[in-house]
Amino acid sequence: MLKIGITGGIGSGKSVVTNLFRKLGVPVFDSDLVARSLIDSDPVIKAQIIEAFGRDAYLPENQGLNRKKIGQLVFNNQQLLETLNKITHPPVIKAAEDWVAIQNEAFKSKMSEWSNGQSGTQNSAIADLDQAKPTSYLIKEAALLFESGSNRSLDFILGIYADKATRIQRIMDRDQLSFEAANSRILKQMDENEKMKRCGGVIVNNGQTLLWPQVIAWHRQFLQQSSKAAVEV
Ligand SMILES: CC(C)(COP(=O)(O)OP(=O)(O)OC[C@H]1O[C@@H](n2cnc3c(N)ncnc32)[C@H](O)[C@@H]1O)[C@@H](O)C(=O)NCCC(=O)NCCS
Ligand SMILES: Nc1ncnc2c1ncn2[C@@H]1O[C@H](COP(=O)(O)OP(=O)(O)OP(=O)(O)O)[C@@H](O)[C@H]1O
């Protein structure tokens, strides 16, 4: 399967956009969600976090990481952020690799079922529009795709762009953060224009440009790109 990365700064709308791709049947790996689940449940990661941040890094009674406390610490201290990244990024990258392998296997078996159901000569352009045909690409969504180096294992990176003022307002509303706290999170990530320059394409999500037409256009392109790749193999 073709591997697409979706990235963008905090509050750019990655989750909103990937949910639209999900509606089109595209499998999506959500790095934030997986990081959250590993941090709360993996005993090795938990032990490393406790060693680095102390026992009260976790809430009592198995309520998981004290996200508020750790967030305040790491987004105000580059060294602590790097410590947390060193603990969490390798297992999230490994989980993504395992997930990709599972998706590839599932795709192969769905494709063979689908091909068995086809009769006669196929027109590939029509076949690509067949909604029963398994989706031939997958998406990995991550805020830190370039920062963590996981862009290297992907075939194409799509950036989600929203200007800084819009992103700050969104994070303040969504996470109940002050302007300063929202801004300090933004400052801990790669410069947004630099990030977008490194992407193969960009979806603009500034609240004025409709998302669906952009998502559908990229969906078509990824389907074409993946069937072309399959023919060339
Ligand atoms: C620091 C933590 C506890 C703060 O939790 P909180 O619930 O407040 O934020 P949440 O996890 O929902 O993240 C919100 C956004 O913050 C940004 N962010 C998260 N972690 C990082 C980081 N290490 N560096 C820069 N930005 C980050 C991302 O844009 C993310 O989407 C949490 O983000 C965390 O555990 N981060 C380490 C894991 C990680 O790097 N996740 C990112 C994907 S691999
Ligand atoms: N086009 C939009 N119109 C209105 N609200 C939006 C739009 N795009 C995103 N939002 C809102 O902005 C907030 C941030 O969006 P989202 O969670 O998708 O961003 P994200 O890039 O995944 O952020 P993070 O890096 O923190 O995970 C959410 O509350 C979301 O509902």
Short mmCIF file of C-alpha atoms in Angstrom, two decimals, residues 77-164:
data_model
loop_
_atom_site.label_atom_id
_atom_site.label_comp_id
_atom_site.label_asym_id
_atom_site.label_seq_id
_atom_site.Cartn_x
_atom_site.Cartn_y
_atom_site.Cartn_z
CA ASN A 77 11.68 23.18 29.19
CA GLN A 78 13.39 21.97 26.02
CA GLN A 79 15.58 19.44 27.84
CA LEU A 80 12.60 17.76 29.54
CA LEU A 81 10.75 17.72 26.22
CA GLU A 82 13.70 15.94 24.61
CA THR A 83 13.76 13.42 27.47
CA LEU A 84 10.06 12.68 26.96
CA ASN A 85 10.51 12.44 23.17
CA LYS A 86 13.39 9.97 23.57
CA ILE A 87 11.17 7.73 25.68
CA THR A 88 7.99 7.96 23.60
CA HIS A 89 8.98 8.35 19.94
CA PRO A 90 10.75 5.00 19.30
CA PRO A 91 7.82 2.86 20.56
CA VAL A 92 5.29 4.96 18.62
CA ILE A 93 7.37 4.56 15.43
CA LYS A 94 7.58 0.79 16.07
CA ALA A 95 3.79 0.60 16.65
CA ALA A 96 3.25 2.42 13.34
CA GLU A 97 5.53 -0.04 11.49
CA ASP A 98 3.63 -3.00 12.98
CA TRP A 99 0.33 -1.38 12.04
CA VAL A 100 1.52 -0.80 8.44
CA ALA A 101 2.50 -4.49 8.14
CA ILE A 102 -0.97 -5.54 9.36
CA GLN A 103 -2.67 -3.13 6.91
CA ASN A 104 -0.59 -4.52 4.02
CA GLU A 105 -1.62 -8.10 4.84
CA ALA A 106 -5.28 -7.12 5.22
CA PHE A 107 -5.12 -5.24 1.89
CA LYS A 108 -3.64 -8.23 0.04
CA SER A 109 -6.35 -10.55 1.24
CA LYS A 110 -9.16 -8.02 0.54
CA MET A 111 -7.71 -7.43 -2.96
CA SER A 112 -7.67 -11.11 -3.76
CA GLU A 113 -11.31 -11.43 -2.62
CA TRP A 114 -12.26 -8.37 -4.70
CA SER A 115 -10.38 -9.60 -7.83
CA ASN A 116 -12.11 -12.99 -7.56
CA GLY A 117 -15.43 -11.16 -7.67
CA GLN A 118 -14.46 -9.32 -10.92
CA SER A 119 -15.21 -10.79 -14.32
CA GLY A 120 -13.73 -10.21 -17.78
CA THR A 121 -11.19 -7.55 -18.74
CA GLN A 122 -10.99 -4.66 -16.37
CA ASN A 123 -10.83 -1.00 -17.21
CA SER A 124 -8.51 0.25 -14.45
CA ALA A 125 -9.97 3.80 -14.51
CA ILE A 126 -13.44 2.42 -13.81
CA ALA A 127 -12.09 -0.13 -11.33
CA ASP A 128 -10.52 2.70 -9.28
CA LEU A 129 -13.95 4.27 -8.81
CA ASP A 130 -15.46 0.98 -7.62
CA GLN A 131 -16.40 1.66 -3.99
CA ALA A 132 -16.08 -2.03 -3.16
CA LYS A 133 -12.42 -1.99 -4.23
CA PRO A 134 -10.16 -1.96 -1.15
CA THR A 135 -8.41 1.36 -0.55
CA SER A 136 -4.85 1.03 -1.77
CA TYR A 137 -3.21 3.60 0.48
CA LEU A 138 -2.96 4.31 4.18
CA ILE A 139 -2.34 7.40 6.28
CA LYS A 140 -0.05 8.03 9.23
CA GLU A 141 -1.03 11.20 11.07
CA ALA A 142 1.62 12.83 13.26
CA ALA A 143 2.40 16.36 14.42
CA LEU A 144 6.11 15.51 14.59
CA LEU A 145 6.64 13.57 11.37
CA PHE A 146 9.79 15.42 10.27
CA GLU A 147 11.05 16.06 13.81
CA SER A 148 10.96 12.32 14.64
CA GLY A 149 12.41 11.24 11.26
CA SER A 150 9.41 9.02 10.52
CA ASN A 151 8.86 10.90 7.23
CA ARG A 152 11.67 8.75 5.79
CA SER A 153 9.53 5.61 5.75
CA LEU A 154 6.61 7.30 3.96
CA ASP A 155 5.96 7.74 0.22
CA PHE A 156 4.34 11.18 0.29
CA ILE A 157 3.72 13.82 2.96
CA LEU A 158 0.62 16.00 2.92
CA GLY A 159 0.75 19.11 5.11
CA ILE A 160 -2.26 20.69 6.81
CA TYR A 161 -1.89 24.45 6.99
CA ALA A 162 -3.60 27.08 9.10
CA ASP A 163 -2.09 30.44 10.04
CA LYS A 164 -0.65 30.92 13.52
#
